[in-house]
Every structure is written in structure tokens, then in C-alpha cells.
């Protein structure tokens, strides 16, 4: 690098540039905060949904599954599983039955552990995944398979 | 050569246990990685003894913890020399080593032997729920322990810098480490709203690996280059500032590429795409930096292996973080690739190139001195180390290529077709087996490379013994 561009100038760009973009980032974060309630239907964020999120976390579901594309890629996406597995009419029956049937024990196939969730926990998890499926995700995932 | 001449300050020695323990955890990380590689093919391998989710948590958490040990070792080694004074408290550094090592081992044992829900219940997760989010799976006491260790560590090296000489290297390193500790505090914030939770979760994850960790990486690289090339510090520090400026200018708003599909507003589609397109730049400049400085070297440092790690980490970070990151970072592309194997491909090469390799770079430079062997290990030991370097690096290139292949086919089958025509997740996985087999073979190659690398430490010790010069007559009296 040429001698006219000094270390002091590089340092000032580092401090000034970082500070500027931190401020822009915080402004955008403020904007996000303002829009999240509407985009996530926060009025439908019930106690059951909150408990369901807790069930999702304390059983380390994200150790195999992705949720809105984040987590592990070993098992299906769950952000839209509500629509894929029964929707408004069927999902609340599908999920508890599915969870109780695990593991399938099919040789060589990926197995989901039996988590021994209570009926209340299964119901909460169902509510959480239904609420999650209705978040405005800019139309992601591209199709029902997630 | 007596060990007093090898490094300037006695307290630099506290780095040694950090480096040794980091490499032990690295071995564990690779073994669990191989288990998961096999579970990707034989789905019920080790089930229910070791379900995939547990193996993955161990694999990723070991990675994070061994890198943290490596960063701390690097700081303890280079801060006294840069500050031109002894470490504020070597005793504290040793105490912290044992606290952090014990916390790390207990956490891993907890993952392996206690069902996760039970672990959460036992460790106070019902009081403050922080667990069960990717990479932040640690129980509450572990998270608190990380904060305590980080604060005491920052106090120790901070006092050293404050009382000593301030250089660009130690100031940038301090900034990176303080940022690391501050951003980790978001690990304690777990909002009830999933979108908000994800939004702040990335403050830890993205602003670590694509933000402050780059400061840590660049400053360690600058330190090693000053030492092995003898190029004027002014020149090297100017490059360092340019690199970290580019890293933060691109990386802070680059966080937006994680906000496309989690419920955050559409403005992020533009901000994330534009700024993350700039994110390869700091890594590209790092490549120019490493090669330029080594070409313009003013001394022939005997440690060729350390120079190889310095060039290697820049190149592989550019490929893994820069190129493979850019491949899927534009919103219209990411719409199809988000949450598929391409992300895994990028993650593997980026972490190896940027962070595993920079830690091995400082270890390569510092360990011969810390062990009293000399400026560099013997040629034989360096050849073995370079076998490790090439085997691990080439294996990682293949792991990345095979996962990319898997990801492209996965997107083709599951994401591109319309609902109804698209293949289900599990049916798609069945189509990817050839890639997973090849990835597993490359993973075994990586393990062989790691064994060569570790073997080189033993070799340097053997040779050091064999080649020890006969005692001078005056000494033998």
C-alpha cells in the first residue's frame, strides 16, 4: 500500500466506519422491533405457544430439525410442518400421534427419540408450531416440503 | 538454546496448557463429527445410545470451546510480548484454565449422560430459559461460568495492556475479545417471540464469527507475520487496520443475510444482500496481506510450518467464509438454499479456514518455544506437521465439495419444484447417500491428517532429544 495512505488513516476508517455502521444497524434493529409484532401475529402469541417454545428448546429439537431454516439439517423443516401435516383440521391430531409413535425402529432409517411428552406438552408444542407457521417469512419456504 | 532466550516474558508460558487442551478437544470434535457422518448414512447408528442431536451438540460445542481455548492461549502468549511487560497475573490465568476446563468437561459429560430435558431441569433452565438454541445449548451454570471466566480473562490481559505498550495488534485483539464477551451476553436473552429470539440470537452467532472473531483472527495473523517475516511493524499494522475496518464495515450490516426468512422486515433482503456481498473483501485482503508480507520478508525464519499455516488460514478463510459464503448469500439464491446442505458446506470450510487454522498457526509458532525446543521444530517434525496441514486442508476441501454437491441436488429435488412435485425431505436424503459416503471418506482423511499433525509434536520432542548438542566442557564440570 502506498506511503500516502498511512496507518493513522486506516485506523480512523476502522473506528469511524465501525461506529457509523453500528449506528445504522441499531436504527434498522429498531425498525425490526416495530414490525415484529404485526409480522408474527403477536396477539396470537398465547401462553400455550410460549410453553410450546419451551418444550421445543428443552428437548433440543434444533439438534436435528431446522425451524425457519435454522438448526440442523438431519430431519425435516418444522417452520411449515403445520401446513404439511394436516393444517387447521388435522395437525392437532397428527403431531401427538406422531410423537407417541417414535422411534419407528425401521432398520437403517434415521430415528427420532421417544421424548415421553405429556399430553399438555404435546398440545403446547402443536400450538407453537401452528403459530410459527403463520409468521410472515417473506414467503419462505418455497414449497410445502420445507 | 536455553528456554529463557526463546520468549521475552516468563508469564507467556501460561499459554501452553490452553493450547494443549484446545487440541485435545479438537480430537473429540473430529471423532463426534465422524460419528455424525456415519449417522447421516446409517440413520440408526448408535441409536438410542447417542442420538444425532446429542452428537451434534457435542461436535459444535467442542468446536466453540476449543477455539476459545485457542484464542485465550494466543492472547496470553502474545499480549505480554506486545505490551512489553509480564502478564498482570499468571496465577489467575492458570486458575481460569482449570475452571474453564472443568466447566467444559462437565458440560460435555452432561450432554452425553443426562437426557437434555432433565439437564435443563437440573440446571435452572426453568428459572432463566436459555438452553436448546443452536450453539447456545449450554446449561445456565456453564453460560454463567463462561461470562465469569471471560471477565477475569479480560481483566488480566486488559491490565497488562493498560500498564504496558499499546500496539495495533494488542488493541485490535482486545477489542475483538471484549466484543466476544459482550455479545455473548445476548445468550441470556431468550424472548418468547421466536422471530425476536432468532433476531438477537444472531447477535451472538453472526457478530461473533463474521464480526469480532475476525478481529481476533486478523490480529493473531498480524502478530505471527511480524515475527516470522521481520517486515516493519508500521506496514503490518496498517494492513491490520484495513482488514478489520473492512470486516466490520461489511460484517455488521451483513448480519442482514440471516434476517431474510425469520419474520424480520423486507428491508433486510436488500441490506443483507448488499453488505454480505462485501464480506469476502476482508478475507481477500488477508490473502494479499499474508502472501505480500511473506514475499517481502527480511529474515528467513526457520519455522516454515508456521508460515504455511499463516498463508493457509488466509486462503482457506477466503474460500470458506468468503467464496462459499457469497455463493448462497444473495436473497434470491438463499430463498432456495437456506437450511440445506450448502450451509453445512460453507460452515465447515469457513470455521476450519478462518478459526481452526489461525489457532493452529499461533500454536505452530509458539509451541516450539513454549516446549523449550527452539525457534522451530526440527525439519523432520515440520515435514510431519506439513503432512497434517495438507491432509486436513485437502480433506476439508473435499468435505466442502461433497456437501456442496449434496446441497445442490437437495435444492434441485426439494426446493425448486412446486408443492406437489417437490420431493419430501426424507426421500431427498435417500438420493444424497453417495455424497454422504464420499464426505465420510474425506472425514476419515481429515482424522488421518489430524493424527499426523499431533504426531509431529511427539517427533519434535524425539528429535530434540536426539539432536541435543553434547554438553560443553565447562558445563559438564
PDB file of C-alpha atoms in Angstrom, chain B residues 217-461:
ATOM      1  CA  UNK B 217      -8.030 -13.769  13.703  1.00  0.00           C
ATOM      2  CA  UNK B 218      -6.507 -10.766  11.931  1.00  0.00           C
ATOM      3  CA  UNK B 219      -4.544  -9.625  14.974  1.00  0.00           C
ATOM      4  CA  UNK B 220      -3.110 -13.090  15.627  1.00  0.00           C
ATOM      5  CA  UNK B 221      -2.170 -13.317  11.945  1.00  0.00           C
ATOM      6  CA  UNK B 222      -0.528  -9.871  12.089  1.00  0.00           C
ATOM      7  CA  UNK B 223       1.465 -10.890  15.177  1.00  0.00           C
ATOM      8  CA  UNK B 224       2.746 -14.098  13.589  1.00  0.00           C
ATOM      9  CA  UNK B 225       3.647 -12.240  10.370  1.00  0.00           C
ATOM     10  CA  UNK B 226       5.594  -9.588  12.291  1.00  0.00           C
ATOM     11  CA  UNK B 227       7.537 -12.373  13.997  1.00  0.00           C
ATOM     12  CA  UNK B 228       8.280 -14.637  11.056  1.00  0.00           C
ATOM     13  CA  UNK B 229       8.827 -12.053   8.292  1.00  0.00           C
ATOM     14  CA  UNK B 230      10.598  -9.242  10.113  1.00  0.00           C
ATOM     15  CA  UNK B 231       8.621  -6.761   7.995  1.00  0.00           C
ATOM     16  CA  UNK B 232       8.274  -3.309   9.553  1.00  0.00           C
ATOM     17  CA  UNK B 233       5.524  -3.210  12.182  1.00  0.00           C
ATOM     18  CA  UNK B 234       4.130   0.043  10.739  1.00  0.00           C
ATOM     19  CA  UNK B 235       3.402  -1.701   7.436  1.00  0.00           C
ATOM     20  CA  UNK B 236       1.818  -4.752   9.030  1.00  0.00           C
ATOM     21  CA  UNK B 237      -0.331  -2.706  11.390  1.00  0.00           C
ATOM     22  CA  UNK B 238      -1.627  -0.592   8.518  1.00  0.00           C
ATOM     23  CA  UNK B 239      -2.795  -3.762   6.767  1.00  0.00           C
ATOM     24  CA  UNK B 240      -4.328  -4.955  10.030  1.00  0.00           C
ATOM     25  CA  UNK B 241      -6.450  -1.807  10.341  1.00  0.00           C
ATOM     26  CA  UNK B 242      -7.582  -2.056   6.720  1.00  0.00           C
ATOM     27  CA  UNK B 243      -8.626  -5.692   7.238  1.00  0.00           C
ATOM     28  CA  UNK B 244     -10.562  -5.113  10.454  1.00  0.00           C
ATOM     29  CA  UNK B 245     -12.184  -1.969   9.023  1.00  0.00           C
ATOM     30  CA  UNK B 246     -13.436  -3.987   6.043  1.00  0.00           C
ATOM     31  CA  UNK B 247     -14.534  -6.807   8.345  1.00  0.00           C
ATOM     32  CA  UNK B 248     -16.770  -4.605  10.478  1.00  0.00           C
ATOM     33  CA  UNK B 249     -17.997  -2.311   7.704  1.00  0.00           C
ATOM     34  CA  UNK B 250     -19.219  -5.338   5.725  1.00  0.00           C
ATOM     35  CA  UNK B 251     -19.960  -7.698   8.591  1.00  0.00           C
ATOM     36  CA  UNK B 252     -22.172  -5.625  10.869  1.00  0.00           C
ATOM     37  CA  UNK B 253     -24.889  -4.962   8.299  1.00  0.00           C
ATOM     38  CA  UNK B 254     -24.030  -8.317   6.708  1.00  0.00           C
ATOM     39  CA  UNK B 255     -25.937  -9.772   9.675  1.00  0.00           C
ATOM     40  CA  UNK B 256     -28.937  -8.991   7.493  1.00  0.00           C
ATOM     41  CA  UNK B 257     -28.399 -12.138   5.418  1.00  0.00           C
ATOM     42  CA  UNK B 258     -29.723 -14.086   8.405  1.00  0.00           C
ATOM     43  CA  UNK B 259     -32.836 -11.938   8.624  1.00  0.00           C
ATOM     44  CA  UNK B 260     -34.366 -12.853   5.260  1.00  0.00           C
ATOM     45  CA  UNK B 261     -36.796 -15.584   6.349  1.00  0.00           C
ATOM     46  CA  UNK B 262     -37.255 -15.421  10.131  1.00  0.00           C
ATOM     47  CA  UNK B 263     -40.057 -12.885  10.318  1.00  0.00           C
ATOM     48  CA  UNK B 264     -37.926  -9.735  10.113  1.00  0.00           C
ATOM     49  CA  UNK B 265     -38.990  -6.987   7.668  1.00  0.00           C
ATOM     50  CA  UNK B 266     -38.151  -6.938   3.949  1.00  0.00           C
ATOM     51  CA  UNK B 267     -35.562  -4.161   4.181  1.00  0.00           C
ATOM     52  CA  UNK B 268     -33.109  -6.836   5.314  1.00  0.00           C
ATOM     53  CA  UNK B 269     -33.367  -8.576   1.927  1.00  0.00           C
ATOM     54  CA  UNK B 270     -31.553  -5.591   0.417  1.00  0.00           C
ATOM     55  CA  UNK B 271     -29.279  -4.671   3.300  1.00  0.00           C
ATOM     56  CA  UNK B 272     -28.240  -8.279   3.876  1.00  0.00           C
ATOM     57  CA  UNK B 273     -27.619  -8.998   0.198  1.00  0.00           C
ATOM     58  CA  UNK B 274     -25.586  -5.852  -0.450  1.00  0.00           C
ATOM     59  CA  UNK B 275     -23.401  -5.890   2.637  1.00  0.00           C
ATOM     60  CA  UNK B 276     -22.772  -9.602   2.711  1.00  0.00           C
ATOM     61  CA  UNK B 277     -21.584  -9.317  -0.886  1.00  0.00           C
ATOM     62  CA  UNK B 278     -18.794  -7.180   0.590  1.00  0.00           C
ATOM     63  CA  UNK B 279     -17.987  -9.736   3.282  1.00  0.00           C
ATOM     64  CA  UNK B 280     -15.401 -11.656   1.185  1.00  0.00           C
ATOM     65  CA  UNK B 281     -13.304  -8.459   0.942  1.00  0.00           C
ATOM     66  CA  UNK B 282     -11.558  -8.569   4.338  1.00  0.00           C
ATOM     67  CA  UNK B 283     -10.632 -12.196   3.687  1.00  0.00           C
ATOM     68  CA  UNK B 284      -9.329 -11.345   0.228  1.00  0.00           C
ATOM     69  CA  UNK B 285      -7.163  -8.596   1.700  1.00  0.00           C
ATOM     70  CA  UNK B 286      -5.937 -11.109   4.280  1.00  0.00           C
ATOM     71  CA  UNK B 287      -4.694 -13.336   1.440  1.00  0.00           C
ATOM     72  CA  UNK B 288      -2.849 -10.399  -0.156  1.00  0.00           C
ATOM     73  CA  UNK B 289      -1.521  -9.453   3.262  1.00  0.00           C
ATOM     74  CA  UNK B 290      -0.123 -12.879   4.173  1.00  0.00           C
ATOM     75  CA  UNK B 291       1.496 -13.521   0.783  1.00  0.00           C
ATOM     76  CA  UNK B 292       2.869  -9.999   0.416  1.00  0.00           C
ATOM     77  CA  UNK B 293       4.438  -9.933   3.846  1.00  0.00           C
ATOM     78  CA  UNK B 294       5.998 -13.364   3.405  1.00  0.00           C
ATOM     79  CA  UNK B 295       7.350 -12.397  -0.052  1.00  0.00           C
ATOM     80  CA  UNK B 296       8.801  -9.191   1.382  1.00  0.00           C
ATOM     81  CA  UNK B 297      10.319 -10.957   4.395  1.00  0.00           C
ATOM     82  CA  UNK B 298      13.510  -9.548   5.834  1.00  0.00           C
ATOM     83  CA  UNK B 299      14.577 -12.684   7.625  1.00  0.00           C
ATOM     84  CA  UNK B 300      14.494 -16.420   6.987  1.00  0.00           C
ATOM     85  CA  UNK B 301      12.596 -17.723   9.958  1.00  0.00           C
ATOM     86  CA  UNK B 302      13.327 -21.415  10.496  1.00  0.00           C
ATOM     87  CA  UNK B 303       9.675 -22.217  11.281  1.00  0.00           C
ATOM     88  CA  UNK B 304       8.396 -22.836   7.733  1.00  0.00           C
ATOM     89  CA  UNK B 305       5.357 -24.662   9.043  1.00  0.00           C
ATOM     90  CA  UNK B 306       4.105 -21.560  10.868  1.00  0.00           C
ATOM     91  CA  UNK B 307       4.443 -19.564   7.641  1.00  0.00           C
ATOM     92  CA  UNK B 308       2.442 -22.231   5.838  1.00  0.00           C
ATOM     93  CA  UNK B 309      -0.361 -22.017   8.420  1.00  0.00           C
ATOM     94  CA  UNK B 310      -0.374 -18.214   8.072  1.00  0.00           C
ATOM     95  CA  UNK B 311      -0.815 -18.392   4.296  1.00  0.00           C
ATOM     96  CA  UNK B 312      -3.146 -21.363   4.583  1.00  0.00           C
ATOM     97  CA  UNK B 313      -5.519 -19.753   7.060  1.00  0.00           C
ATOM     98  CA  UNK B 314      -5.867 -16.665   4.844  1.00  0.00           C
ATOM     99  CA  UNK B 315      -6.548 -18.675   1.691  1.00  0.00           C
ATOM    100  CA  UNK B 316      -8.930 -21.144   3.307  1.00  0.00           C
ATOM    101  CA  UNK B 317     -10.806 -18.419   5.175  1.00  0.00           C
ATOM    102  CA  UNK B 318     -11.231 -16.563   1.896  1.00  0.00           C
ATOM    103  CA  UNK B 319     -12.525 -19.699   0.165  1.00  0.00           C
ATOM    104  CA  UNK B 320     -14.679 -20.986   3.012  1.00  0.00           C
ATOM    105  CA  UNK B 321     -16.025 -17.796   4.537  1.00  0.00           C
ATOM    106  CA  UNK B 322     -15.682 -15.515   1.502  1.00  0.00           C
ATOM    107  CA  UNK B 323     -16.423 -17.536  -1.627  1.00  0.00           C
ATOM    108  CA  UNK B 324     -18.659 -20.236  -0.114  1.00  0.00           C
ATOM    109  CA  UNK B 325     -20.447 -17.598   1.904  1.00  0.00           C
ATOM    110  CA  UNK B 326     -21.108 -15.464  -1.145  1.00  0.00           C
ATOM    111  CA  UNK B 327     -22.381 -18.485  -3.117  1.00  0.00           C
ATOM    112  CA  UNK B 328     -25.629 -18.539  -1.159  1.00  0.00           C
ATOM    113  CA  UNK B 329     -25.853 -15.111   0.425  1.00  0.00           C
ATOM    114  CA  UNK B 330     -27.940 -13.193  -2.124  1.00  0.00           C
ATOM    115  CA  UNK B 331     -31.579 -13.251  -1.070  1.00  0.00           C
ATOM    116  CA  UNK B 332     -32.935 -14.701  -4.385  1.00  0.00           C
ATOM    117  CA  UNK B 333     -30.418 -17.575  -4.128  1.00  0.00           C
ATOM    118  CA  UNK B 334     -30.764 -18.005  -0.379  1.00  0.00           C
ATOM    119  CA  UNK B 335     -34.524 -18.350  -0.808  1.00  0.00           C
ATOM    120  CA  UNK B 336     -33.808 -21.811  -2.260  1.00  0.00           C
ATOM    121  CA  UNK B 337     -30.643 -22.776  -0.387  1.00  0.00           C
ATOM    122  CA  UNK B 338     -31.480 -21.637   3.165  1.00  0.00           C
ATOM    123  CA  UNK B 339     -31.309 -24.501   5.654  1.00  0.00           C
ATOM    124  CA  UNK B 340     -29.872 -27.120   3.304  1.00  0.00           C
ATOM    125  CA  UNK B 341     -26.501 -28.856   2.947  1.00  0.00           C
ATOM    126  CA  UNK B 342     -24.897 -25.848   1.220  1.00  0.00           C
ATOM    127  CA  UNK B 343     -24.995 -24.068   4.553  1.00  0.00           C
ATOM    128  CA  UNK B 344     -23.211 -27.044   6.107  1.00  0.00           C
ATOM    129  CA  UNK B 345     -20.568 -26.964   3.345  1.00  0.00           C
ATOM    130  CA  UNK B 346     -19.895 -23.273   3.976  1.00  0.00           C
ATOM    131  CA  UNK B 347     -19.869 -23.692   7.753  1.00  0.00           C
ATOM    132  CA  UNK B 348     -17.275 -26.459   7.671  1.00  0.00           C
ATOM    133  CA  UNK B 349     -14.739 -24.740   5.434  1.00  0.00           C
ATOM    134  CA  UNK B 350     -15.224 -21.315   6.991  1.00  0.00           C
ATOM    135  CA  UNK B 351     -14.679 -22.495  10.567  1.00  0.00           C
ATOM    136  CA  UNK B 352     -11.710 -24.623   9.590  1.00  0.00           C
ATOM    137  CA  UNK B 353     -10.106 -21.990   7.378  1.00  0.00           C
ATOM    138  CA  UNK B 354     -10.622 -18.932   9.498  1.00  0.00           C
ATOM    139  CA  UNK B 355     -10.590 -20.184  13.061  1.00  0.00           C
ATOM    140  CA  UNK B 356      -9.203 -23.710  13.390  1.00  0.00           C
ATOM    141  CA  UNK B 357      -6.257 -22.782  11.145  1.00  0.00           C
ATOM    142  CA  UNK B 358      -5.444 -19.470  12.851  1.00  0.00           C
ATOM    143  CA  UNK B 359      -5.297 -21.280  16.191  1.00  0.00           C
ATOM    144  CA  UNK B 360      -3.026 -23.939  14.660  1.00  0.00           C
ATOM    145  CA  UNK B 361      -0.952 -21.103  13.179  1.00  0.00           C
ATOM    146  CA  UNK B 362      -0.217 -19.499  16.559  1.00  0.00           C
ATOM    147  CA  UNK B 363       0.288 -22.955  18.093  1.00  0.00           C
ATOM    148  CA  UNK B 364       2.770 -23.789  15.338  1.00  0.00           C
ATOM    149  CA  UNK B 365       4.673 -20.585  16.010  1.00  0.00           C
ATOM    150  CA  UNK B 366       4.530 -20.611  19.818  1.00  0.00           C
ATOM    151  CA  UNK B 367       4.671 -24.263  20.841  1.00  0.00           C
ATOM    152  CA  UNK B 368       8.315 -24.977  19.925  1.00  0.00           C
ATOM    153  CA  UNK B 369       9.277 -22.043  22.122  1.00  0.00           C
ATOM    154  CA  UNK B 370       6.894 -22.958  24.936  1.00  0.00           C
ATOM    155  CA  UNK B 371       8.275 -26.502  24.936  1.00  0.00           C
ATOM    156  CA  UNK B 372      11.862 -25.270  25.005  1.00  0.00           C
ATOM    157  CA  UNK B 373      12.684 -26.881  21.657  1.00  0.00           C
ATOM    158  CA  UNK B 374      13.828 -23.709  19.905  1.00  0.00           C
ATOM    159  CA  UNK B 375      12.672 -21.156  17.332  1.00  0.00           C
ATOM    160  CA  UNK B 376      11.269 -24.008  15.275  1.00  0.00           C
ATOM    161  CA  UNK B 377      10.906 -27.752  15.466  1.00  0.00           C
ATOM    162  CA  UNK B 378      13.346 -29.937  13.548  1.00  0.00           C
ATOM    163  CA  UNK B 379      12.904 -30.351   9.807  1.00  0.00           C
ATOM    164  CA  UNK B 380      11.560 -33.868  10.300  1.00  0.00           C
ATOM    165  CA  UNK B 381       8.907 -32.618  12.690  1.00  0.00           C
ATOM    166  CA  UNK B 382       7.984 -29.770  10.348  1.00  0.00           C
ATOM    167  CA  UNK B 383       7.602 -32.200   7.449  1.00  0.00           C
ATOM    168  CA  UNK B 384       5.212 -34.255   9.573  1.00  0.00           C
ATOM    169  CA  UNK B 385       3.338 -31.096  10.589  1.00  0.00           C
ATOM    170  CA  UNK B 386       3.001 -30.144   6.931  1.00  0.00           C
ATOM    171  CA  UNK B 387       1.621 -33.602   6.146  1.00  0.00           C
ATOM    172  CA  UNK B 388      -1.003 -32.823   8.760  1.00  0.00           C
ATOM    173  CA  UNK B 389      -1.594 -29.401   7.236  1.00  0.00           C
ATOM    174  CA  UNK B 390      -2.129 -30.723   3.714  1.00  0.00           C
ATOM    175  CA  UNK B 391      -4.127 -33.805   4.658  1.00  0.00           C
ATOM    176  CA  UNK B 392      -6.510 -31.840   6.866  1.00  0.00           C
ATOM    177  CA  UNK B 393      -6.826 -28.972   4.403  1.00  0.00           C
ATOM    178  CA  UNK B 394      -7.348 -31.112   1.296  1.00  0.00           C
ATOM    179  CA  UNK B 395      -9.789 -33.322   3.197  1.00  0.00           C
ATOM    180  CA  UNK B 396     -11.718 -30.223   4.228  1.00  0.00           C
ATOM    181  CA  UNK B 397     -11.815 -29.055   0.609  1.00  0.00           C
ATOM    182  CA  UNK B 398     -13.367 -32.401  -0.335  1.00  0.00           C
ATOM    183  CA  UNK B 399     -15.802 -32.374   2.602  1.00  0.00           C
ATOM    184  CA  UNK B 400     -16.925 -28.960   1.375  1.00  0.00           C
ATOM    185  CA  UNK B 401     -17.197 -30.028  -2.265  1.00  0.00           C
ATOM    186  CA  UNK B 402     -19.203 -33.168  -1.424  1.00  0.00           C
ATOM    187  CA  UNK B 403     -21.560 -31.279   0.892  1.00  0.00           C
ATOM    188  CA  UNK B 404     -21.973 -28.644  -1.817  1.00  0.00           C
ATOM    189  CA  UNK B 405     -22.867 -31.399  -4.267  1.00  0.00           C
ATOM    190  CA  UNK B 406     -25.362 -32.799  -1.767  1.00  0.00           C
ATOM    191  CA  UNK B 407     -26.777 -29.312  -1.255  1.00  0.00           C
ATOM    192  CA  UNK B 408     -27.216 -28.598  -4.957  1.00  0.00           C
ATOM    193  CA  UNK B 409     -29.067 -31.884  -5.531  1.00  0.00           C
ATOM    194  CA  UNK B 410     -31.106 -31.309  -2.379  1.00  0.00           C
ATOM    195  CA  UNK B 411     -32.191 -27.859  -3.606  1.00  0.00           C
ATOM    196  CA  UNK B 412     -32.924 -29.272  -7.059  1.00  0.00           C
ATOM    197  CA  UNK B 413     -35.164 -32.048  -5.742  1.00  0.00           C
ATOM    198  CA  UNK B 414     -36.832 -30.478  -2.713  1.00  0.00           C
ATOM    199  CA  UNK B 415     -36.778 -26.704  -3.140  1.00  0.00           C
ATOM    200  CA  UNK B 416     -37.034 -25.797  -6.817  1.00  0.00           C
ATOM    201  CA  UNK B 417     -40.187 -27.762  -7.816  1.00  0.00           C
ATOM    202  CA  UNK B 418     -43.687 -26.558  -6.917  1.00  0.00           C
ATOM    203  CA  UNK B 419     -45.617 -28.038  -3.999  1.00  0.00           C
ATOM    204  CA  UNK B 420     -46.832 -31.453  -5.101  1.00  0.00           C
ATOM    205  CA  UNK B 421     -43.908 -32.030  -7.454  1.00  0.00           C
ATOM    206  CA  UNK B 422     -41.200 -31.390  -4.853  1.00  0.00           C
ATOM    207  CA  UNK B 423     -39.607 -34.398  -3.162  1.00  0.00           C
ATOM    208  CA  UNK B 424     -40.039 -34.816   0.606  1.00  0.00           C
ATOM    209  CA  UNK B 425     -37.152 -34.231   2.992  1.00  0.00           C
ATOM    210  CA  UNK B 426     -36.506 -37.911   3.763  1.00  0.00           C
ATOM    211  CA  UNK B 427     -36.851 -39.051   0.127  1.00  0.00           C
ATOM    212  CA  UNK B 428     -34.391 -36.335  -0.891  1.00  0.00           C
ATOM    213  CA  UNK B 429     -31.917 -37.501   1.754  1.00  0.00           C
ATOM    214  CA  UNK B 430     -32.009 -41.004   0.277  1.00  0.00           C
ATOM    215  CA  UNK B 431     -30.844 -39.526  -3.040  1.00  0.00           C
ATOM    216  CA  UNK B 432     -27.818 -37.892  -1.403  1.00  0.00           C
ATOM    217  CA  UNK B 433     -26.171 -41.032   0.009  1.00  0.00           C
ATOM    218  CA  UNK B 434     -23.316 -41.091  -2.491  1.00  0.00           C
ATOM    219  CA  UNK B 435     -22.309 -37.590  -1.374  1.00  0.00           C
ATOM    220  CA  UNK B 436     -22.555 -38.562   2.293  1.00  0.00           C
ATOM    221  CA  UNK B 437     -20.351 -41.624   1.742  1.00  0.00           C
ATOM    222  CA  UNK B 438     -17.737 -39.523  -0.016  1.00  0.00           C
ATOM    223  CA  UNK B 439     -17.935 -36.901   2.718  1.00  0.00           C
ATOM    224  CA  UNK B 440     -17.374 -39.588   5.337  1.00  0.00           C
ATOM    225  CA  UNK B 441     -14.276 -40.842   3.484  1.00  0.00           C
ATOM    226  CA  UNK B 442     -12.956 -37.282   3.333  1.00  0.00           C
ATOM    227  CA  UNK B 443     -13.694 -37.042   7.064  1.00  0.00           C
ATOM    228  CA  UNK B 444     -11.514 -40.094   7.704  1.00  0.00           C
ATOM    229  CA  UNK B 445      -8.807 -38.357   5.656  1.00  0.00           C
ATOM    230  CA  UNK B 446      -9.149 -35.370   7.952  1.00  0.00           C
ATOM    231  CA  UNK B 447      -8.655 -37.599  11.009  1.00  0.00           C
ATOM    232  CA  UNK B 448      -5.501 -39.087   9.436  1.00  0.00           C
ATOM    233  CA  UNK B 449      -4.263 -35.523   8.890  1.00  0.00           C
ATOM    234  CA  UNK B 450      -5.025 -34.637  12.487  1.00  0.00           C
ATOM    235  CA  UNK B 451      -3.078 -37.693  13.681  1.00  0.00           C
ATOM    236  CA  UNK B 452      -0.067 -36.655  11.541  1.00  0.00           C
ATOM    237  CA  UNK B 453      -0.333 -33.155  12.957  1.00  0.00           C
ATOM    238  CA  UNK B 454      -0.381 -34.386  16.563  1.00  0.00           C
ATOM    239  CA  UNK B 455       2.387 -36.917  15.792  1.00  0.00           C
ATOM    240  CA  UNK B 456       4.602 -34.014  14.711  1.00  0.00           C
ATOM    241  CA  UNK B 457       4.639 -32.778  18.325  1.00  0.00           C
ATOM    242  CA  UNK B 458       5.996 -36.109  19.505  1.00  0.00           C
ATOM    243  CA  UNK B 459       8.517 -36.162  16.674  1.00  0.00           C
ATOM    244  CA  UNK B 460       9.861 -32.731  17.538  1.00  0.00           C
ATOM    245  CA  UNK B 461      10.426 -33.898  21.094  1.00  0.00           C
TER     246      UNK B 461
END
